[in-house]
Short mmCIF file of C-alpha atoms and ligand atoms in Angstrom, two decimals:
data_model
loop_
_atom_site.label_atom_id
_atom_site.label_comp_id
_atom_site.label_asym_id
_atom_site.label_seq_id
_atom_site.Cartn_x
_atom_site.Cartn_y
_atom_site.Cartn_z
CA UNK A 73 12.49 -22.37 6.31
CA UNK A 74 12.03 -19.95 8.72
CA UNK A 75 11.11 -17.08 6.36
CA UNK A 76 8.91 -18.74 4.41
CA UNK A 77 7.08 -19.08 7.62
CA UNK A 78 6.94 -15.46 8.90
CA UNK A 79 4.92 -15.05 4.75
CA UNK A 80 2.91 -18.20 6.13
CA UNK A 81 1.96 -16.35 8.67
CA UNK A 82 0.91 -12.94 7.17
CA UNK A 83 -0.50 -14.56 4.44
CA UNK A 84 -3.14 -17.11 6.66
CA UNK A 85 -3.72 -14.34 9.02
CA UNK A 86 -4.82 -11.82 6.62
CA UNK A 87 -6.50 -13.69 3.71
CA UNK A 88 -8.43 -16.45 6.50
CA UNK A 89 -10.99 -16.64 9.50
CA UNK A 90 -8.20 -17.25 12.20
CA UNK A 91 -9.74 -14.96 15.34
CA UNK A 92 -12.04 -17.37 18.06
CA UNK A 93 -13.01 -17.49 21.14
CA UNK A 94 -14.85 -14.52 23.28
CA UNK A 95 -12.26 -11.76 25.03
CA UNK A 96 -14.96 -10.48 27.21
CA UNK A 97 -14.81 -6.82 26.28
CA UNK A 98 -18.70 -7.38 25.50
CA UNK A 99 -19.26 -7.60 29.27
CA UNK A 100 -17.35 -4.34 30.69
CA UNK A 101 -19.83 -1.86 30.15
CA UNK A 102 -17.75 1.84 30.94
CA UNK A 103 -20.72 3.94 33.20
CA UNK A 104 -21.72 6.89 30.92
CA UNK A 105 -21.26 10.50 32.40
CA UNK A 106 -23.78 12.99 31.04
CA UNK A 107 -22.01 15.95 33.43
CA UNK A 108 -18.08 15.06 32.33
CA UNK A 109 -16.83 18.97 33.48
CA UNK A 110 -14.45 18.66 30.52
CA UNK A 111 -13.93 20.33 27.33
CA UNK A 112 -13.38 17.50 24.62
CA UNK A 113 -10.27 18.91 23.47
CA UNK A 114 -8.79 19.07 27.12
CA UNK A 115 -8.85 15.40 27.06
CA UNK A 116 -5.02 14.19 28.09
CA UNK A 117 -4.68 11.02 26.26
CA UNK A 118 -1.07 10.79 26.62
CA UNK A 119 1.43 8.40 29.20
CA UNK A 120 4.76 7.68 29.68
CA UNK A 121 6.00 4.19 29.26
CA UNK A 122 9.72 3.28 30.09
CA UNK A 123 10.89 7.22 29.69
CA UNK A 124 9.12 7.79 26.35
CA UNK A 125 5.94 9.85 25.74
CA UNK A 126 3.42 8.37 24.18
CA UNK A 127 0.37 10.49 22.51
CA UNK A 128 -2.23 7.77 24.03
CA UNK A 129 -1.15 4.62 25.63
CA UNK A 130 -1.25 1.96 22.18
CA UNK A 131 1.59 -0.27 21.27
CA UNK A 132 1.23 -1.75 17.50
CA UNK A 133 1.58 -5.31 17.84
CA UNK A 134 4.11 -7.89 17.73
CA UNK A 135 3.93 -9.41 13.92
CA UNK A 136 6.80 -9.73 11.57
CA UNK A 137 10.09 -9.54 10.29
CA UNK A 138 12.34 -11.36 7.69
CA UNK A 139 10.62 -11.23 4.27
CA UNK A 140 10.44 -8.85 1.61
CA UNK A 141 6.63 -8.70 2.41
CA UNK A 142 7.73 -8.13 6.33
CA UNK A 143 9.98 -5.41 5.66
CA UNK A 144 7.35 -3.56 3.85
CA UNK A 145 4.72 -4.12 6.20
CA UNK A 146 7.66 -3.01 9.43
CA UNK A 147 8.26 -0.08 7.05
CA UNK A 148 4.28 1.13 7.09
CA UNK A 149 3.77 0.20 10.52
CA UNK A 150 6.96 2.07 12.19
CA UNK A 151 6.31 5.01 10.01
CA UNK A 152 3.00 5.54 11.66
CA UNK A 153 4.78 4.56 15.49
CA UNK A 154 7.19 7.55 14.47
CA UNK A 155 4.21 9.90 13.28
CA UNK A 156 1.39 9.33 16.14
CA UNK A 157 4.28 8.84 19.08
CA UNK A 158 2.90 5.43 19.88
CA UNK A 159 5.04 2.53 20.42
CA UNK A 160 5.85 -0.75 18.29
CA UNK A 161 6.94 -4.23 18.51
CA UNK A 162 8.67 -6.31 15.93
CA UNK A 163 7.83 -9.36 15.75
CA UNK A 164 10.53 -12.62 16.72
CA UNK A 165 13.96 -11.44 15.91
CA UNK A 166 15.27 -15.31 15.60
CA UNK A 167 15.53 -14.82 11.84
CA UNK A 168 17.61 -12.18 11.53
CA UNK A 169 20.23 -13.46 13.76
CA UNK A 170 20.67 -17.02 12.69
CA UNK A 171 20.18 -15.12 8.88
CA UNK A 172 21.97 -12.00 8.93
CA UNK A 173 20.61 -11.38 5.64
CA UNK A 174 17.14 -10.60 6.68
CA UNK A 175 18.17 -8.41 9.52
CA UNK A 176 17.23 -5.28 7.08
CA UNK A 177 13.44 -6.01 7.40
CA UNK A 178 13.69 -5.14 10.87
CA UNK A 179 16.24 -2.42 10.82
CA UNK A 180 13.95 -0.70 8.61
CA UNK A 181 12.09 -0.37 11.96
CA UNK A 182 14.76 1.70 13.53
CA UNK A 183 15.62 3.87 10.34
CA UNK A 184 11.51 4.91 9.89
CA UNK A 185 10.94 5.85 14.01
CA UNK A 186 13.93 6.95 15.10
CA UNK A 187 12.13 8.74 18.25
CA UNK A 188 9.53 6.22 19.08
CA UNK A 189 9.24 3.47 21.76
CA UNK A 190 10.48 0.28 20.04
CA UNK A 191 10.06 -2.83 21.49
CA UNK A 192 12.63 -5.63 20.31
CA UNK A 193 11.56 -9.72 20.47
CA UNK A 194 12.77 -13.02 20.95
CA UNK A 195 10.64 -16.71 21.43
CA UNK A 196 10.87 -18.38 25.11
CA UNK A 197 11.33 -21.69 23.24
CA UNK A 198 14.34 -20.25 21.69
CA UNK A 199 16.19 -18.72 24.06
CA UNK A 200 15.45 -21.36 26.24
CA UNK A 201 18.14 -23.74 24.64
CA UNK A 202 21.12 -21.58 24.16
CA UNK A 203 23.51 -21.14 26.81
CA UNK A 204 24.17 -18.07 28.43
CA UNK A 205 26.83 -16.52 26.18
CA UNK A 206 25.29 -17.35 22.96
CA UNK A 207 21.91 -15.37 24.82
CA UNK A 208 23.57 -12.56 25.71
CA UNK A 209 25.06 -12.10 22.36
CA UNK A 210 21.24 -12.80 21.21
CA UNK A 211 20.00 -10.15 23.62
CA UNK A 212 22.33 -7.25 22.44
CA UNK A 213 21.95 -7.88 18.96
CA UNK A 214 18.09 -8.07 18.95
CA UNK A 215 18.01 -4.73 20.86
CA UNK A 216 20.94 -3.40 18.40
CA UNK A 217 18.81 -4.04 15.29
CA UNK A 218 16.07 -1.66 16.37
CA UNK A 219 17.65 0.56 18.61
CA UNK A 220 15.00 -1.13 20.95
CA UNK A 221 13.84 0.61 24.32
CA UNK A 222 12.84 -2.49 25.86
CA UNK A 223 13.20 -6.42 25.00
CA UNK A 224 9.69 -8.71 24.97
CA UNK A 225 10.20 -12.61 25.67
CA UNK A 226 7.19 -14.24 24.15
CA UNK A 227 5.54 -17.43 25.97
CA UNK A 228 4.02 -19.28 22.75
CA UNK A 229 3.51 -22.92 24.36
CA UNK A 230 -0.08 -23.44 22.18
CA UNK A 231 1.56 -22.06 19.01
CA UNK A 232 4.66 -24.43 19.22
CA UNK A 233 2.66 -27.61 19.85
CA UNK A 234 0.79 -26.70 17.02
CA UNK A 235 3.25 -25.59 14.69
CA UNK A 236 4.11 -28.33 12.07
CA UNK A 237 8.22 -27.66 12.93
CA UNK A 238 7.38 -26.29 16.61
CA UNK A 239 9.55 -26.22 19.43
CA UNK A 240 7.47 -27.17 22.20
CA UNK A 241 10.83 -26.46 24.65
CA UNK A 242 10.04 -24.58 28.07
CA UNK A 243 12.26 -26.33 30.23
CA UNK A 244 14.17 -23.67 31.98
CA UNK A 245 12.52 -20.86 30.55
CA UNK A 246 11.97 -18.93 33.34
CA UNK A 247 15.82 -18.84 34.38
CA UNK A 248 16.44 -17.86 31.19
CA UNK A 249 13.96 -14.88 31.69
CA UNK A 250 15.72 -14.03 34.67
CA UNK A 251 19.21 -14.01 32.95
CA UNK A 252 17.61 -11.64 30.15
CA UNK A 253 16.25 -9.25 32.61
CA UNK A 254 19.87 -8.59 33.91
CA UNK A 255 21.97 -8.52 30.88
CA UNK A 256 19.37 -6.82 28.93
CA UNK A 257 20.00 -3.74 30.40
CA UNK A 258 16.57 -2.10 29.08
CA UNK A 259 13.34 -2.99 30.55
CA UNK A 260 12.07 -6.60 29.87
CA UNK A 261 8.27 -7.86 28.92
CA UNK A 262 7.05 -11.06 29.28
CA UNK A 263 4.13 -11.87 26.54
CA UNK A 264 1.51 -14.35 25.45
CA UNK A 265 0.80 -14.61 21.65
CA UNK A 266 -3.32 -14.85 21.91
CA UNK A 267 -3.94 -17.20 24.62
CA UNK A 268 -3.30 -15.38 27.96
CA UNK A 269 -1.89 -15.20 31.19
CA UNK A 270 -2.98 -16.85 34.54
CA UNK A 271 -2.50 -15.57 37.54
CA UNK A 272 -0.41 -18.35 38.68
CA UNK A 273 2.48 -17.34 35.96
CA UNK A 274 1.96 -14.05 36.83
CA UNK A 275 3.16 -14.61 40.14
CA UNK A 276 6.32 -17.07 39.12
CA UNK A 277 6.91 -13.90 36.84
CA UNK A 278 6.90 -12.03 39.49
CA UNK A 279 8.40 -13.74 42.03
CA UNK A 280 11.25 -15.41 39.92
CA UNK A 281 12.19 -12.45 37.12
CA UNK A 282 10.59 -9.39 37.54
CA UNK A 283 9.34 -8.02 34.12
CA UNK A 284 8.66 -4.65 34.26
CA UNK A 285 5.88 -5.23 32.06
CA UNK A 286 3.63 -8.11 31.31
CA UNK A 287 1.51 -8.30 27.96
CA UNK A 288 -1.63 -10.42 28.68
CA UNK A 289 -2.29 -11.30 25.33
CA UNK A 290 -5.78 -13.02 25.59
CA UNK A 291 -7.49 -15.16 24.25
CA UNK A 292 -10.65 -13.75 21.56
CA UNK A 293 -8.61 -12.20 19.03
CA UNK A 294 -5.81 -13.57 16.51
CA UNK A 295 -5.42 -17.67 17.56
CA UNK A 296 -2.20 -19.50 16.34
CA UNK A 297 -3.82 -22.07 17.48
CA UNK A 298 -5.96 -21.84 14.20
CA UNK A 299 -3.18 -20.41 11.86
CA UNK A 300 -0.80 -23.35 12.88
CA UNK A 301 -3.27 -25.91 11.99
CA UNK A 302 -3.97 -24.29 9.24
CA UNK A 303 -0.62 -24.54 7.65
CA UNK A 304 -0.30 -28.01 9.43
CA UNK A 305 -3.42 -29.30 7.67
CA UNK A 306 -5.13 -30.59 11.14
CA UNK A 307 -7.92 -28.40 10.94
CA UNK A 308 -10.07 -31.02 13.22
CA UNK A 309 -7.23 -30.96 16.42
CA UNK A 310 -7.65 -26.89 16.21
CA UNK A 311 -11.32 -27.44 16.32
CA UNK A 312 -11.23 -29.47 19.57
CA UNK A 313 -9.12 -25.92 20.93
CA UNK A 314 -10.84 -23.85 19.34
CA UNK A 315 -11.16 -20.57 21.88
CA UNK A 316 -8.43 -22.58 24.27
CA UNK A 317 -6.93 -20.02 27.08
CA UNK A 318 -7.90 -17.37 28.62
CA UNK A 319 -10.42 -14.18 27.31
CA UNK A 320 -8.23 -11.55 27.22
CA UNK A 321 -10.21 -8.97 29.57
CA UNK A 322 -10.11 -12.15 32.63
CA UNK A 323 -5.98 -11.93 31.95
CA UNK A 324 -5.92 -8.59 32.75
CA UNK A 325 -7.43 -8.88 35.96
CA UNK A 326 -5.48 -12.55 36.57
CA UNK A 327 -2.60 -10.64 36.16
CA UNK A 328 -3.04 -7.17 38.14
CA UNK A 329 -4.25 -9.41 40.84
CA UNK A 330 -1.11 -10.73 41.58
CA UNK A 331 1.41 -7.56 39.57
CA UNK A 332 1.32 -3.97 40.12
CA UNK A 333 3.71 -3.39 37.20
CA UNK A 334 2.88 -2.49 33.93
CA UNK A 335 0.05 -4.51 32.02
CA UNK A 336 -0.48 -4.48 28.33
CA UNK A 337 -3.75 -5.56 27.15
CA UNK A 338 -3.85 -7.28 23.66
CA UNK A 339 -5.72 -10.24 22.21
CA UNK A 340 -8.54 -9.13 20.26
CA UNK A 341 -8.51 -5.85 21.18
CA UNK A 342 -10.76 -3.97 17.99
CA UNK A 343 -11.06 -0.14 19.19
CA UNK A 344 -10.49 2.80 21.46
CA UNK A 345 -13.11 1.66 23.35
CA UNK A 346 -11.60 -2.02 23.73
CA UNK A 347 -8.51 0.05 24.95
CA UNK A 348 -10.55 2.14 27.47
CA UNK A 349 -12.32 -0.63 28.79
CA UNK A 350 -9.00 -2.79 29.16
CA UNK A 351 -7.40 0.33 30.79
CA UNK A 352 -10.75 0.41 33.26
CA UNK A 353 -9.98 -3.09 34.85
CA UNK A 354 -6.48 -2.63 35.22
CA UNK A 355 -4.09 -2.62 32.10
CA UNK A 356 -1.79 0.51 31.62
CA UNK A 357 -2.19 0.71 27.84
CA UNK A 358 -3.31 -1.58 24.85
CA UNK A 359 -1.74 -3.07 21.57
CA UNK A 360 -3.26 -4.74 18.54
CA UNK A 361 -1.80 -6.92 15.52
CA UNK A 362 -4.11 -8.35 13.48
CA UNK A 363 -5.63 -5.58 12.40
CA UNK A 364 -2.70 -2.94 11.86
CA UNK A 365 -1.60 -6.49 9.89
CA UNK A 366 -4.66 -6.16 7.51
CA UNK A 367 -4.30 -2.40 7.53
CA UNK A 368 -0.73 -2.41 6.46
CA UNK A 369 -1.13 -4.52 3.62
CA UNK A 370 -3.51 -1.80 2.42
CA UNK A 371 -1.04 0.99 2.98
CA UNK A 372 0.35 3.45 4.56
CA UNK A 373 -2.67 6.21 4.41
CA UNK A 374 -4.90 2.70 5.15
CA UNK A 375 -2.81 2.21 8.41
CA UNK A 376 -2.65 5.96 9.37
CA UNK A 377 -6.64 6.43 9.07
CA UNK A 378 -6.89 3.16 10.85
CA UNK A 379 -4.69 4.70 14.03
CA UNK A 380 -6.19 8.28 14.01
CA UNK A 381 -9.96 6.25 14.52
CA UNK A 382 -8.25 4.76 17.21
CA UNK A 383 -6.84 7.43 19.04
CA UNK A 384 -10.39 9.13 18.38
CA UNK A 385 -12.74 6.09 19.60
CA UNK A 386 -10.28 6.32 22.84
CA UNK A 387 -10.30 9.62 23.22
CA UNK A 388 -14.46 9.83 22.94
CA UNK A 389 -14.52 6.82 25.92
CA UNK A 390 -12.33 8.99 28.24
CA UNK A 391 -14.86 12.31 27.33
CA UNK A 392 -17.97 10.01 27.86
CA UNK A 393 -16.83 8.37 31.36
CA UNK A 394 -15.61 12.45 32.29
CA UNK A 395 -11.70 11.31 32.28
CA UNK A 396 -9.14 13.87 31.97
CA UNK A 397 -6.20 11.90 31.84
CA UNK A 398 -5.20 8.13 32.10
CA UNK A 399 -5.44 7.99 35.38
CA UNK A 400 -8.86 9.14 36.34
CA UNK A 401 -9.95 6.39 33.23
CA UNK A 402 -8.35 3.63 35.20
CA UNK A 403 -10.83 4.57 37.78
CA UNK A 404 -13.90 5.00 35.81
CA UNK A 405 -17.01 3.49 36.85
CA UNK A 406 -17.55 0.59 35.57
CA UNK A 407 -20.03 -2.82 35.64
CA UNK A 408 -19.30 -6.16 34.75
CA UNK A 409 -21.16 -8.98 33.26
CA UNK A 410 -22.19 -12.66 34.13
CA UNK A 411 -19.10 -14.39 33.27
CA UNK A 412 -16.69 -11.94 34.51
CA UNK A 413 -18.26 -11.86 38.06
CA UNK A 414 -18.32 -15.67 38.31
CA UNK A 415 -14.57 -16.85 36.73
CA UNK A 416 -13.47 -13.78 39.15
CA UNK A 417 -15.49 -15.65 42.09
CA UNK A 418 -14.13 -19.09 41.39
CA UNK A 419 -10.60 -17.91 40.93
CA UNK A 420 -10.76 -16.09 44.27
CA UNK A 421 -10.03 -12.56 42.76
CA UNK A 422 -10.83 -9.64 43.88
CA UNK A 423 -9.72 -7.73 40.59
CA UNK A 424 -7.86 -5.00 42.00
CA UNK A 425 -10.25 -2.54 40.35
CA UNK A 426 -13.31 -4.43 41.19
CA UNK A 427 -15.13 -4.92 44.50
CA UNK A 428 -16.31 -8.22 42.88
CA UNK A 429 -18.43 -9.31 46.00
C1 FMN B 110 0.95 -12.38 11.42
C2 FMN B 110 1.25 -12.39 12.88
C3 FMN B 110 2.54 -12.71 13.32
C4 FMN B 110 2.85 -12.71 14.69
N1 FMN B 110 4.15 -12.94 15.09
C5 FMN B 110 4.49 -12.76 16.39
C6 FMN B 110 5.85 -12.80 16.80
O1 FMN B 110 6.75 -13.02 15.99
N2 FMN B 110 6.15 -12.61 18.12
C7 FMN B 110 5.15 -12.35 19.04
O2 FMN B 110 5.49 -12.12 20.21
N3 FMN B 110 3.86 -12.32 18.70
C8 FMN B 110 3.50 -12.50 17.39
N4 FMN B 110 2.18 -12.42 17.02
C9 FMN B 110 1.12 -12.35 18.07
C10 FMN B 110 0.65 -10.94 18.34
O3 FMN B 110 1.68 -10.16 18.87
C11 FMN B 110 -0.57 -10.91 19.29
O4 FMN B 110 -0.18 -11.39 20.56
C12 FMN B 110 -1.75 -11.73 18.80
O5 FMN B 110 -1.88 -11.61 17.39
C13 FMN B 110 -3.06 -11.30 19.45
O6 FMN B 110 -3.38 -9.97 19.12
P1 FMN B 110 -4.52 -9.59 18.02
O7 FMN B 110 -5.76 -10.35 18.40
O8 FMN B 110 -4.67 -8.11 18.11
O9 FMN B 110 -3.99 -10.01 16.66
C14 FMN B 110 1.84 -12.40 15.66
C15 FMN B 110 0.54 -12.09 15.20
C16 FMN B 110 0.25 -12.07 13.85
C17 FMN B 110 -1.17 -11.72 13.41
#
């Protein structure tokens, strides 16, 4: 049963070990400016993403739907999108439309931020086996549910093969991208779900749909990898991926070497600074699930504290490398590590922030 898997999931992901693998924020190191010429205060933290304001540039992650427990947790979490002005996924919208019944869980999304950037979602595997009327009718009512601002596709091809029921399908997937981006009529994001994006999708994405915004999601955070085997009992096949894909920070600049539209960073992302840093080599804001997951289940005051630290930690990174605003941080000095530097070398990037030679 499909719902019984969206509690599966909350329920491994917040009571169990299920984060591996290294996203490389250890080796950006953000050059400290003793002299910043700014007041703290004057600090402009804010952006605009697809004609909404947001008070700094985080999207709370793409997690859940269709349960009791997920309507609760979409109530906390959407609550505190509508309060800070930040933006918010919901997670795969499947449920809801082949159970009508469920829909409420994410509606609940809608009714709680009626002003904030929403972000509806559908599975690649998914979509990629209905034909085009049956998606469009998908489409609408997955952005209709939410009152969504934009429509993310996610690319799960790890997850499936290890989900006990998965759909391993990607045949065709990327015309059915293409079909979404012109009947969606809002913008479209293409996502990963904790194992990355190459630069080599990047540029089919590019060339063959068009998102207007790609979400790396990296590897060194959250792994379905480890949650599917989990609830598949195969504990020893997960070991042999453990940490499979790639570290979340090396996605970004895959990605923005090939894509000069919008880039969210996620995948183990665990502060401001993690934000900051991800912003410095390349991504236009940040998003994080797992812990707004474990945060939410503690509460609404829980999940507000854990946002305002946040906004805080990124706010102190921009003082301390003398940004005022988003753009002079995506131009920060910065210096990279070991393995950066040498998977950059062998993959023949020249991150577009970084002179790596
Ligand atoms: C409980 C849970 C459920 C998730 N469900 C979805 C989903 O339905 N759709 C999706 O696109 N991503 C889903 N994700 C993946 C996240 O959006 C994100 O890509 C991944 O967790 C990595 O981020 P993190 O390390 O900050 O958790 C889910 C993550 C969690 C923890």
């Amino acid at each position: 049963m499909i719902e019984s898997r969206k509690d599966d999931h909350i329920k491994i992901a917040s009571e169990q070990n299920v984060e591996e693998g290294n996203n490389l924020f250890n080796e950006i190191y953000l050059v400290h400016i003793a002299l910043p010429e700014i007041d703290f205060n004057d600090v402009n933290t804010t952006i605009n993403m697809f004609g909404k304001k947001l008070s700094f540039p985080f999207i709370i992650g793409a997690m859940t739907g269709g349960t009791e427990t997920a309507e609760k947790i979409n109530t906390i979490l959407a609550k505190c999108a509508e309060e800070f002005s930040i933006g918010m996924y919901v997670g795969s919208q499947r449920v809801a439309i082949v159970k009508p019944e469920t829909a409420k869980s994410f509606r609940v999304v809608a009714e709680n931020a009626p002003t904030a950037l929403k972000i509806a979602n559908l599975g690649a595997p998914q979509v990629s086996r209905l034909n085009e009327r049956v998606l469009s009718d998908w489409v609408s009512q997955a952005i209709d549910m939410i009152n969504a601002d934009a429509i993310a596709i996610h690319l799960n091809p790890a997850q499936e093969v290890f989900q006990p029921e998965g759909e391993p399908w990607f045949k065709g997937v990327t015309d059915k991208l293409r079909f979404i981006k012109r009947v969606a009529n809002r913008p479209l994001i293409v996502k990963e779900v904790g194992n990355g994006i190459s630069m080599e999708v990047a540029s089919a994405l590019v060339s063959k749909v068009d998102p207007e915004a790609i979400d790396v999601a990296g590897t060194g955070g959250t792994s379905f990898i480890r949650i599917e085997s989990i609830r598949a009992r195969a504990i020893n096949e997960a070991d042999v991926f453990s940490g499979w894909g790639i570290p979340t920070v090396l996605s970004i600049c895959e990605v923005r070497s090939v894509y000069d539209g919008f880039i969210i960073a996620s995948g183990g992302v665990r502060s401001g600074l993690d934000g900051a840093k991800a912003i410095a080599v390349g991504a236009n804001a940040f998003s994080m699930s797992r812990p707004l997951l474990l945060s939410a289940l503690k509460g609404y005051d829980e999940t507000q504290r854990f946002i305002d630290r946040l906004l805080r930690e990124f706010r102190i990174a921009m003082f301390l490398t003398g940004s005022k605003n988003i753009s002079e941080l995506s131009r920060a000095s910065i210096v990279l590590g070991p393995s950066i530097i040498s998977w950059l070398n062998q993959r023949g990037i020249t991150c577009r922030r970084v002179n790596v030679k």
